[in-house]
XYZ file of C-alpha atoms in Angstrom:
641
model
C 32.287 -138.420 -38.398
C 30.595 -135.913 -35.938
C 26.801 -136.121 -36.268
C 24.341 -133.276 -36.806
C 23.037 -133.281 -33.209
C 26.398 -133.171 -31.681
C 27.294 -130.086 -34.118
C 24.134 -128.441 -32.728
C 25.074 -128.917 -29.277
C 28.425 -127.487 -29.659
C 27.188 -124.685 -31.774
C 24.595 -123.711 -28.697
C 28.082 -123.078 -26.707
C 29.760 -120.882 -29.191
C 27.289 -118.877 -31.158
C 26.999 -115.860 -29.001
C 30.565 -115.261 -28.803
C 30.702 -114.418 -32.680
C 29.879 -111.474 -34.742
C 26.168 -112.183 -36.690
C 25.648 -115.684 -35.190
C 22.642 -115.628 -37.573
C 25.067 -116.456 -40.249
C 25.608 -120.029 -39.015
C 22.215 -121.247 -37.735
C 20.137 -121.891 -41.106
C 16.474 -122.036 -40.892
C 15.887 -119.260 -43.240
C 12.548 -118.691 -45.058
C 12.371 -120.526 -48.440
C 15.130 -122.984 -47.596
C 14.763 -126.604 -49.046
C 15.123 -129.523 -46.441
C 14.792 -132.802 -47.592
C 15.186 -136.347 -46.060
C 18.674 -137.117 -45.817
C 18.303 -140.977 -45.582
C 16.144 -141.172 -48.771
C 18.163 -138.910 -50.953
C 20.186 -140.889 -53.323
C 22.886 -138.217 -53.845
C 23.804 -135.564 -51.391
C 25.319 -132.306 -52.773
C 26.709 -129.491 -50.931
C 27.159 -126.146 -52.681
C 29.684 -123.639 -51.356
C 30.366 -120.049 -51.845
C 33.678 -119.484 -50.398
C 33.081 -116.301 -48.799
C 31.103 -115.267 -45.709
C 27.088 -115.554 -45.748
C 26.472 -111.948 -46.302
C 27.980 -112.024 -49.940
C 27.335 -115.675 -50.920
C 23.511 -116.029 -49.833
C 22.607 -113.401 -52.831
C 24.803 -115.326 -55.505
C 22.432 -116.031 -58.484
C 24.451 -118.862 -59.802
C 24.293 -120.669 -56.325
C 20.539 -120.110 -56.225
C 20.003 -121.561 -59.674
C 21.943 -124.842 -58.842
C 20.057 -125.104 -55.556
C 16.940 -124.791 -57.363
C 17.930 -127.404 -59.989
C 19.400 -130.154 -57.846
C 16.410 -129.794 -55.249
C 13.877 -130.251 -58.096
C 15.214 -133.928 -58.560
C 13.471 -136.625 -56.381
C 16.709 -138.462 -55.958
C 19.163 -135.703 -54.846
C 19.369 -132.904 -52.345
C 21.385 -129.544 -52.278
C 22.347 -127.815 -49.220
C 24.749 -124.812 -48.612
C 27.731 -123.741 -46.670
C 29.744 -120.477 -46.972
C 32.943 -119.595 -45.339
C 32.951 -118.685 -41.667
C 34.463 -115.351 -40.779
C 37.559 -115.446 -38.821
C 36.133 -115.548 -35.254
C 33.857 -118.214 -36.062
C 36.632 -120.594 -37.573
C 38.880 -120.114 -34.468
C 36.198 -121.148 -32.405
C 35.155 -124.152 -34.761
C 38.580 -125.408 -34.846
C 39.147 -125.021 -31.112
C 36.010 -127.036 -30.352
C 36.427 -129.497 -33.091
C 33.430 -128.464 -35.252
C 33.740 -129.529 -38.869
C 32.275 -127.150 -41.671
C 28.435 -128.103 -41.986
C 25.650 -127.180 -44.105
C 22.732 -124.810 -43.037
C 19.980 -127.031 -43.729
C 20.905 -130.266 -41.873
C 24.269 -129.434 -40.212
C 25.590 -132.415 -41.919
C 29.302 -132.159 -42.044
C 30.752 -131.465 -45.677
C 32.670 -134.534 -45.444
C 29.475 -136.534 -45.568
C 28.321 -135.262 -48.970
C 28.838 -136.960 -52.131
C 29.496 -133.899 -54.175
C 30.932 -130.590 -53.013
C 30.438 -127.924 -55.716
C 32.298 -124.574 -55.271
C 31.582 -121.529 -57.176
C 34.366 -119.334 -57.868
C 33.285 -115.773 -59.547
C 36.498 -114.345 -58.752
C 40.097 -115.594 -58.207
C 40.696 -114.323 -54.537
C 38.326 -116.899 -53.394
C 41.103 -119.435 -54.014
C 42.764 -119.690 -50.477
C 39.261 -119.751 -48.841
C 38.306 -122.791 -50.870
C 41.504 -124.480 -49.406
C 40.701 -123.051 -45.924
C 37.241 -124.631 -46.298
C 38.168 -128.030 -47.450
C 40.500 -127.991 -44.533
C 37.969 -126.904 -42.096
C 35.771 -129.743 -43.681
C 38.220 -132.309 -42.691
C 38.632 -133.203 -46.214
C 42.416 -133.578 -47.668
C 43.166 -130.378 -49.530
C 44.997 -131.890 -52.559
C 42.879 -133.622 -54.875
C 45.783 -136.529 -55.158
C 45.298 -137.336 -51.375
C 41.562 -138.239 -51.776
C 40.150 -141.564 -51.946
C 36.844 -143.277 -52.242
C 35.571 -142.108 -48.962
C 35.798 -138.422 -49.872
C 33.256 -136.366 -51.777
C 34.019 -135.485 -55.397
C 35.198 -131.787 -55.372
C 34.105 -129.611 -58.312
C 34.124 -125.821 -59.129
C 32.768 -123.437 -61.728
C 32.147 -119.763 -62.316
C 34.059 -117.254 -64.440
C 37.366 -117.876 -62.509
C 37.286 -121.312 -64.002
C 38.085 -119.835 -67.338
C 41.622 -120.582 -66.412
C 41.465 -123.477 -63.920
C 45.268 -124.163 -63.820
C 46.194 -122.417 -60.464
C 43.506 -124.520 -58.570
C 44.207 -127.757 -60.739
C 45.946 -129.562 -57.700
C 42.915 -129.139 -55.390
C 39.768 -129.463 -57.530
C 38.661 -132.960 -58.856
C 36.752 -131.606 -61.794
C 35.962 -128.040 -63.443
C 32.864 -127.176 -64.977
C 33.554 -124.781 -67.703
C 30.571 -122.476 -68.673
C 27.009 -122.758 -67.567
C 26.164 -125.428 -64.834
C 22.151 -125.678 -64.959
C 22.343 -128.576 -67.189
C 25.857 -130.109 -66.838
C 25.204 -130.430 -62.777
C 22.396 -133.208 -63.803
C 24.958 -134.895 -65.725
C 27.554 -134.985 -62.940
C 24.929 -136.133 -60.428
C 23.898 -138.990 -62.809
C 27.672 -140.093 -63.326
C 28.166 -139.840 -59.375
C 24.792 -142.229 -58.998
C 25.962 -144.857 -61.514
C 29.641 -144.936 -60.254
C 29.131 -144.558 -56.342
C 26.412 -147.060 -56.041
C 28.675 -149.773 -57.633
C 29.773 -152.525 -55.140
C 33.512 -151.807 -56.095
C 33.636 -148.082 -56.510
C 36.770 -146.685 -57.739
C 37.246 -142.763 -57.797
C 39.371 -142.747 -60.724
C 36.766 -144.464 -62.607
C 34.242 -141.768 -61.814
C 36.733 -139.297 -62.653
C 37.352 -140.857 -66.054
C 33.639 -140.565 -66.660
C 33.382 -136.912 -65.455
C 36.040 -136.059 -67.936
C 33.808 -137.485 -70.926
C 31.025 -134.976 -70.165
C 30.765 -132.210 -72.329
C 32.065 -129.053 -70.624
C 33.791 -131.025 -67.712
C 37.567 -130.682 -67.130
C 39.276 -133.128 -64.911
C 43.185 -131.716 -64.547
C 44.456 -135.063 -63.223
C 44.260 -136.468 -66.589
C 46.214 -133.676 -68.214
C 50.152 -132.797 -68.419
C 51.509 -129.511 -68.871
C 55.120 -129.004 -70.479
C 57.211 -125.853 -70.357
C 59.603 -124.196 -72.538
C 63.161 -123.023 -71.339
C 62.046 -119.474 -70.938
C 59.274 -120.804 -68.560
C 56.372 -120.271 -70.739
C 53.840 -122.974 -71.389
C 54.819 -125.584 -74.304
C 51.474 -127.392 -74.243
C 48.995 -128.867 -72.006
C 47.826 -132.481 -73.322
C 45.421 -135.267 -72.043
C 47.187 -138.288 -70.667
C 44.321 -140.698 -71.166
C 42.444 -141.198 -74.544
C 38.912 -140.547 -72.919
C 40.015 -136.919 -71.900
C 39.272 -134.299 -74.875
C 42.257 -132.295 -76.269
C 40.045 -129.099 -76.128
C 37.494 -128.867 -73.222
C 34.647 -126.487 -74.718
C 32.536 -124.605 -72.570
C 28.932 -125.760 -71.862
C 26.140 -123.612 -72.460
C 22.060 -123.956 -72.268
C 20.521 -123.230 -75.585
C 17.283 -121.863 -73.826
C 17.466 -120.374 -70.604
C 15.745 -122.381 -67.992
C 13.004 -120.981 -65.814
C 14.545 -118.742 -63.053
C 14.284 -119.561 -59.432
C 11.516 -117.638 -57.603
C 11.729 -119.119 -54.083
C 14.731 -116.965 -53.150
C 16.067 -117.560 -49.623
C 15.441 -114.734 -47.024
C 18.644 -114.163 -45.117
C 18.596 -114.346 -41.120
C 20.867 -111.307 -41.408
C 21.247 -108.106 -43.454
C 23.426 -109.045 -46.391
C 24.981 -107.294 -49.531
C 21.993 -107.801 -51.979
C 18.850 -108.389 -49.982
C 16.822 -108.557 -53.184
C 15.039 -110.676 -55.976
C 17.371 -111.113 -59.060
C 15.760 -111.940 -62.289
C 18.129 -112.628 -65.071
C 16.620 -111.047 -68.082
C 19.216 -112.264 -70.644
C 22.816 -113.993 -70.681
C 25.832 -112.822 -72.882
C 26.723 -109.585 -74.371
C 27.402 -108.230 -78.152
C 29.002 -105.184 -77.171
C 32.715 -106.547 -77.475
C 34.524 -104.478 -74.924
C 37.983 -105.665 -75.132
C 38.568 -105.683 -71.182
C 35.488 -107.500 -70.429
C 36.031 -111.308 -69.622
C 32.399 -111.786 -68.941
C 31.324 -110.272 -72.133
C 33.534 -112.729 -73.903
C 33.000 -115.886 -72.174
C 29.275 -115.766 -71.973
C 28.471 -115.533 -75.488
C 26.031 -115.934 -77.393
C 23.442 -113.799 -76.005
C 19.938 -115.657 -74.959
C 17.068 -113.601 -73.931
C 14.015 -114.523 -71.561
C 10.440 -113.328 -72.780
C 8.842 -110.191 -71.216
C 6.185 -112.340 -69.710
C 8.566 -115.018 -68.193
C 10.545 -112.043 -66.632
C 7.608 -110.252 -65.010
C 5.785 -113.492 -63.697
C 9.236 -114.741 -62.292
C 9.873 -111.175 -60.616
C 6.191 -111.226 -59.156
C 6.426 -114.564 -57.950
C 9.742 -114.174 -56.119
C 8.581 -110.848 -54.679
C 5.481 -112.441 -53.296
C 7.663 -115.552 -51.889
C 10.096 -113.314 -50.235
C 8.846 -110.029 -49.325
C 11.970 -108.326 -50.620
C 11.293 -104.704 -51.429
C 13.874 -104.375 -54.282
C 14.112 -106.112 -57.690
C 17.076 -106.239 -59.906
C 16.582 -107.025 -63.818
C 19.973 -108.689 -64.301
C 22.099 -108.835 -67.368
C 25.647 -107.609 -68.626
C 23.899 -104.682 -70.692
C 20.222 -104.183 -69.750
C 19.645 -101.768 -72.738
C 20.390 -104.231 -75.189
C 17.341 -106.527 -74.195
C 15.481 -106.478 -77.289
C 12.142 -105.798 -75.570
C 13.497 -103.464 -72.901
C 10.573 -100.909 -73.151
C 8.090 -103.484 -73.164
C 9.700 -105.033 -70.120
C 9.931 -101.642 -68.067
C 6.274 -101.040 -69.125
C 4.954 -104.246 -68.036
C 7.180 -104.207 -64.592
C 5.922 -100.565 -63.893
C 2.254 -101.959 -64.597
C 2.526 -105.173 -62.570
C 3.979 -103.504 -59.512
C 2.006 -100.209 -59.817
C 1.109 -98.969 -56.127
C 3.556 -101.528 -54.514
C 6.295 -100.600 -52.312
C 9.230 -101.947 -54.517
C 12.300 -100.405 -55.877
C 13.637 -101.698 -59.251
C 17.028 -101.767 -60.420
C 18.320 -101.823 -64.193
C 22.098 -102.451 -63.816
C 24.515 -102.216 -66.569
C 22.772 -99.414 -68.692
C 24.497 -97.676 -71.763
C 25.455 -94.365 -71.626
C 22.609 -92.629 -73.738
C 19.547 -90.906 -73.191
C 17.256 -94.122 -73.613
C 18.855 -95.401 -70.457
C 17.586 -92.196 -68.389
C 14.123 -92.763 -70.333
C 13.807 -96.118 -69.004
C 14.747 -95.269 -65.520
C 12.311 -92.330 -65.617
C 9.366 -94.914 -66.571
C 10.453 -96.568 -63.490
C 10.056 -93.293 -61.455
C 7.652 -94.638 -58.875
C 10.142 -97.636 -58.131
C 13.433 -96.138 -58.884
C 16.169 -96.074 -56.315
C 18.412 -93.076 -55.157
C 21.277 -93.310 -57.361
C 22.199 -93.880 -60.943
C 25.409 -95.828 -62.157
C 27.286 -95.471 -65.396
C 30.488 -97.115 -66.713
C 32.464 -95.043 -69.169
C 35.447 -97.184 -68.265
C 37.996 -94.620 -69.652
C 37.588 -90.861 -69.928
C 39.594 -89.940 -72.979
C 38.120 -90.843 -76.500
C 41.522 -92.408 -77.576
C 41.217 -94.969 -74.565
C 37.591 -95.710 -75.372
C 38.843 -96.594 -78.871
C 41.401 -98.912 -77.630
C 39.008 -100.793 -75.149
C 36.239 -100.789 -77.816
C 33.692 -98.803 -75.769
C 33.640 -95.526 -77.919
C 31.339 -93.018 -76.358
C 31.849 -89.275 -77.174
C 32.484 -87.019 -74.404
C 29.114 -84.884 -75.266
C 27.208 -87.973 -75.121
C 28.341 -88.800 -71.540
C 27.682 -85.012 -70.672
C 24.165 -85.125 -72.325
C 23.212 -88.226 -70.269
C 24.591 -87.155 -66.965
C 22.870 -84.042 -67.489
C 19.495 -85.570 -68.205
C 19.857 -87.531 -65.261
C 20.406 -84.916 -62.793
C 17.598 -82.603 -64.417
C 15.026 -85.601 -63.569
C 15.762 -85.772 -60.073
C 18.540 -87.853 -59.284
C 21.248 -86.345 -56.862
C 23.893 -88.859 -57.092
C 25.589 -90.458 -60.297
C 28.371 -93.104 -59.909
C 30.787 -93.394 -62.780
C 33.000 -96.523 -63.027
C 36.508 -95.963 -64.644
C 39.676 -98.232 -64.903
C 43.137 -97.081 -64.960
C 46.098 -99.241 -66.351
C 44.596 -99.987 -69.677
C 46.982 -100.964 -72.476
C 48.872 -97.625 -73.763
C 47.504 -95.494 -71.269
C 49.321 -92.292 -70.331
C 48.828 -89.723 -67.495
C 47.005 -87.580 -69.840
C 44.281 -90.389 -70.233
C 44.198 -90.467 -66.427
C 43.870 -86.604 -66.149
C 40.832 -87.105 -68.647
C 39.124 -88.886 -65.495
C 39.582 -85.469 -63.433
C 38.505 -83.363 -66.292
C 35.268 -85.534 -67.323
C 34.426 -85.630 -63.563
C 34.450 -81.939 -63.086
C 32.520 -81.562 -66.287
C 29.871 -83.578 -65.104
C 29.469 -81.993 -61.938
C 29.596 -78.640 -63.582
C 26.842 -79.628 -66.051
C 24.781 -81.052 -62.970
C 24.845 -77.934 -60.978
C 23.575 -75.885 -64.143
C 20.443 -78.050 -63.931
C 20.027 -79.004 -60.249
C 22.018 -76.832 -58.254
C 24.924 -77.559 -55.576
C 22.844 -80.564 -54.297
C 24.461 -82.909 -56.894
C 27.152 -85.187 -56.346
C 29.556 -87.771 -58.213
C 31.119 -90.932 -57.092
C 34.052 -91.642 -59.257
C 35.025 -95.287 -58.603
C 38.381 -96.125 -60.123
C 39.558 -99.730 -60.173
C 42.820 -100.957 -61.851
C 42.554 -103.106 -65.139
C 43.785 -106.498 -64.937
C 44.117 -108.501 -68.364
C 41.911 -111.504 -68.050
C 42.267 -114.830 -70.000
C 39.974 -115.465 -73.125
C 39.857 -111.619 -73.896
C 41.776 -109.660 -76.645
C 43.752 -108.163 -73.836
C 45.280 -111.520 -72.653
C 48.706 -110.726 -74.481
C 49.117 -107.509 -72.608
C 51.172 -106.836 -69.450
C 49.615 -105.335 -66.182
C 50.793 -101.660 -65.208
C 53.248 -101.703 -62.627
C 52.715 -100.705 -58.978
C 54.664 -97.555 -59.356
C 52.524 -96.403 -62.387
C 49.360 -97.264 -60.503
C 50.429 -95.331 -57.483
C 51.417 -92.435 -59.832
C 48.057 -92.337 -61.592
C 46.178 -92.810 -58.094
C 47.982 -89.905 -56.633
C 46.851 -87.853 -59.599
C 43.256 -88.383 -58.964
C 43.319 -87.997 -55.290
C 45.473 -84.723 -55.589
C 42.807 -83.304 -57.886
C 39.416 -84.959 -57.061
C 39.378 -84.885 -53.484
C 39.326 -80.960 -53.517
C 35.791 -81.071 -54.338
C 33.353 -82.013 -51.499
C 30.782 -83.035 -54.324
C 32.917 -85.831 -55.567
C 33.735 -88.989 -53.845
C 36.449 -91.173 -54.945
C 36.987 -94.864 -54.290
C 40.229 -96.704 -55.838
C 41.792 -100.294 -55.663
C 44.963 -100.829 -53.843
C 47.907 -101.978 -56.267
C 48.741 -104.997 -54.046
C 45.027 -106.176 -54.820
C 45.072 -105.876 -58.524
C 48.592 -107.529 -58.758
C 47.092 -110.380 -56.529
C 44.340 -110.788 -58.898
C 46.746 -110.770 -61.809
C 48.893 -113.587 -60.535
C 45.951 -115.950 -59.738
C 44.015 -115.059 -62.889
C 46.767 -115.440 -65.273
C 48.990 -118.304 -63.574
C 49.833 -121.742 -64.820
C 49.993 -125.074 -62.864
C 52.854 -124.024 -60.871
C 50.777 -121.420 -59.170
C 49.081 -124.078 -57.042
C 51.962 -124.431 -55.127
C 52.213 -120.821 -54.467
C 48.529 -120.642 -53.395
C 48.944 -123.663 -51.088
C 52.104 -122.082 -49.541
C 50.520 -118.896 -48.963
C 47.364 -120.315 -47.426
C 49.886 -122.122 -45.001
C 51.288 -118.758 -44.409
C 47.858 -117.449 -43.312
C 46.555 -116.050 -46.592
C 42.527 -116.274 -46.639
C 39.721 -113.558 -47.157
C 42.188 -112.073 -49.675
C 39.318 -109.455 -50.976
C 39.078 -108.269 -47.394
C 41.160 -105.491 -45.942
C 40.512 -106.707 -42.608
C 41.571 -110.408 -42.762
C 43.940 -110.700 -45.767
C 47.654 -111.381 -45.267
C 49.383 -109.557 -48.234
C 52.702 -110.475 -46.616
C 52.034 -114.257 -47.407
C 52.312 -114.170 -50.937
C 55.947 -112.889 -51.838
C 57.620 -115.452 -49.605
C 55.478 -118.345 -51.253
C 56.773 -117.195 -54.603
C 60.202 -117.043 -53.683
C 59.843 -120.751 -51.920
C 58.887 -121.945 -55.156
C 61.311 -120.283 -57.501
C 58.794 -118.146 -59.171
C 58.800 -114.470 -60.159
C 55.581 -112.643 -59.643
C 56.380 -110.242 -62.579
C 56.506 -113.211 -65.132
C 52.698 -113.425 -64.746
C 52.087 -109.628 -64.287
C 54.440 -107.395 -65.891
C 55.455 -109.518 -69.119
C 54.060 -108.707 -72.579
C 53.123 -112.173 -74.031
C 54.694 -113.249 -77.275
C 52.190 -113.078 -80.166
C 52.755 -117.026 -80.523
C 52.739 -117.558 -77.069
C 50.823 -120.843 -75.605
C 48.602 -119.645 -72.778
C 48.145 -121.781 -69.579
C 44.539 -122.021 -70.563
C 44.802 -123.111 -74.100
C 43.256 -126.075 -73.738
C 40.073 -124.518 -72.346
C 37.926 -122.769 -74.638
C 34.975 -120.381 -74.145
C 34.211 -121.010 -77.992
C 35.783 -117.753 -79.132
C 38.644 -118.355 -81.330
C 42.228 -117.378 -80.445
C 42.686 -115.975 -83.911
C 39.644 -113.776 -83.337
C 40.687 -112.550 -80.177
C 44.244 -111.687 -81.596
C 42.793 -109.864 -84.579
C 40.611 -107.636 -82.097
C 43.852 -106.855 -79.945
C 45.633 -105.703 -83.223
C 42.900 -103.442 -84.027
C 42.868 -102.121 -80.651
C 46.481 -101.115 -81.267
C 45.434 -99.059 -83.776
C 42.540 -97.405 -82.288
C 39.854 -99.436 -84.487
C 36.503 -100.115 -82.961
C 34.165 -102.984 -83.578
C 30.353 -102.275 -83.807
C 27.758 -104.437 -81.814
C 27.747 -107.942 -83.099
C 24.136 -107.898 -83.387
C 24.627 -105.551 -86.290
C 27.562 -107.395 -87.791
C 29.073 -110.897 -87.027
C 32.837 -111.151 -86.690
C 32.978 -114.774 -86.771
C 34.372 -115.025 -83.324
C 33.518 -118.906 -83.334
C 30.496 -119.026 -81.414
C 28.104 -119.738 -84.124
C 30.035 -122.896 -85.689
C 30.613 -124.206 -82.037
C 26.830 -124.226 -81.231
C 25.478 -124.669 -84.635
C 23.727 -127.728 -83.581
C 22.083 -126.353 -80.306
C 20.785 -123.430 -82.187
C 19.137 -125.602 -85.081
C 17.545 -127.647 -82.191
C 16.458 -124.580 -80.344
C 15.269 -122.089 -82.786
C 13.238 -118.875 -81.737
C 13.631 -115.527 -80.671
C 15.581 -116.542 -77.369
C 19.189 -116.386 -79.508
C 20.392 -113.128 -80.647
C 23.455 -113.906 -82.500
C 23.081 -112.995 -86.170
C 24.398 -114.934 -89.213
C 27.539 -113.869 -90.691
C 26.774 -110.904 -93.156
C 30.162 -109.958 -94.206
C 33.612 -111.294 -94.903
C 35.990 -110.828 -91.791
C 39.633 -109.659 -92.549
C 42.236 -112.008 -91.718
C 45.209 -111.172 -89.385
C 48.701 -112.025 -91.268
C 49.790 -114.100 -88.364
C 48.262 -117.815 -88.218
C 48.675 -118.596 -84.415
C 49.263 -122.442 -83.516
C 46.183 -123.133 -81.337
C 44.902 -126.257 -80.255
C 41.426 -127.120 -81.420
C 41.435 -123.783 -83.697
């Protein structure tokens, strides 16, 4: 195994030959460097994309902070090298290493990948290979690190089951300590057996070890079931949550190079009660838990002082729904009065209160304002359960322009279930009306950026039964938008390539057979699938063909009402019957009110009843059931339901 000093000597020879060598040197302000020899357990945390994106990831920061608080463990970081650096590393025999100590990844006890989105899968394989670690879990032995992964993409872990030893389902702050403790117990034994450790990991709440499960299929290619093969593995792996949000990290790493989000991020609450049917994050992060105003303000102040960052983001899925949002904005304004700091409140609802909130932060506000109607016709907004009347959108955007903002960004999606060209035309019409209203109050300087992505039905959501839109339909809808919106110099339009959306759909909705497709695509050169500059779209279709799989099976096929999904044995604690009932209501254009107003018995409360009893208080924002919930006529055969 190459030693750190040997790696540093080789790096000196190649770093001036690559873009942004600062990505690969470490030594940033606020990193944690612990003694390698005395740390009992060594953990490498990996974001499988370039440093510029990964260094800002909040989940990785939380785990880095949690592990390094332990006296008996250390955590270090690694990221995917860009293609120029990777080529030189392979040429000079440099294994992938961590930035803190330059230790090769293969020297660590545990490697943890965060997978917030599916297009990181081929990068994950590439990183393992670059580190000199067998890509397939079945080929690793006692000399290799344990490979775990978590993040939103782990909601359906099956496409990556062949490469990851264990998946963390749900939130990682507490379960990471359980995993480290298990590794310490087993790896210190004189006759350490890897399989014995994996069995122990499978018994930790929220941990899924795919080796101990087997999937069978029906004649039509759909899943019959996925069942454990050992008694120690649970039939249903339930997500892990923290009952009370732990204190947020405040010693943020200050990057060596310019990155995507060079800012302090403080999570003000976790979870969402809005119930948007397309939103996987809103479904899988329930229940809502909030931090106190004092904790948020103190953490923000400490983080700004320790980093010198000039931007603060108050993070959540729906910032306007934070119970004490007005008090928080007032407290932030007071604490940072007179200091050069821009404050960002992402994910605001479309209503005047959002504008009022940002107006209170006038001294600290940024240049633009972002809103997400998601759909432009009221019919579509009912289907997706994000109903906002057109007049409310127009009133809000008019307020924004009248208060000095010159640019508004509106997020839309095309490809929603039952969408027609008339619904797409509504995006054009709404954008034009927004610009017209803006010009009435602020003149011709107003601008609008319409970001239009393509909807992908995700696991664990009410829309997991629907098919993806076809490539032909997507192109037709995008052509309509381009033809009409690009005429106006005040409107900027951005969109997602159909191929990118279909790749995301294959990976997010796949079963275990997709792992061979991923492996073959990677061998064909696929990596950086989220990057236009590096991805190889042509690597994927031959991979499907080689393994006898039809891509349309995963994308353009409407699921049966009683179909067993590949992720059936993984649960985010939201019942399948609830999701199906919500799907049925979407077909009828019925909306559900905010869960804070009425509980619809999604399954969260009974699953975490004990945690809630043990941790009472204002943090939880999930009401008791106040009214009976109607039942759908069909009872779905769901494991554990």
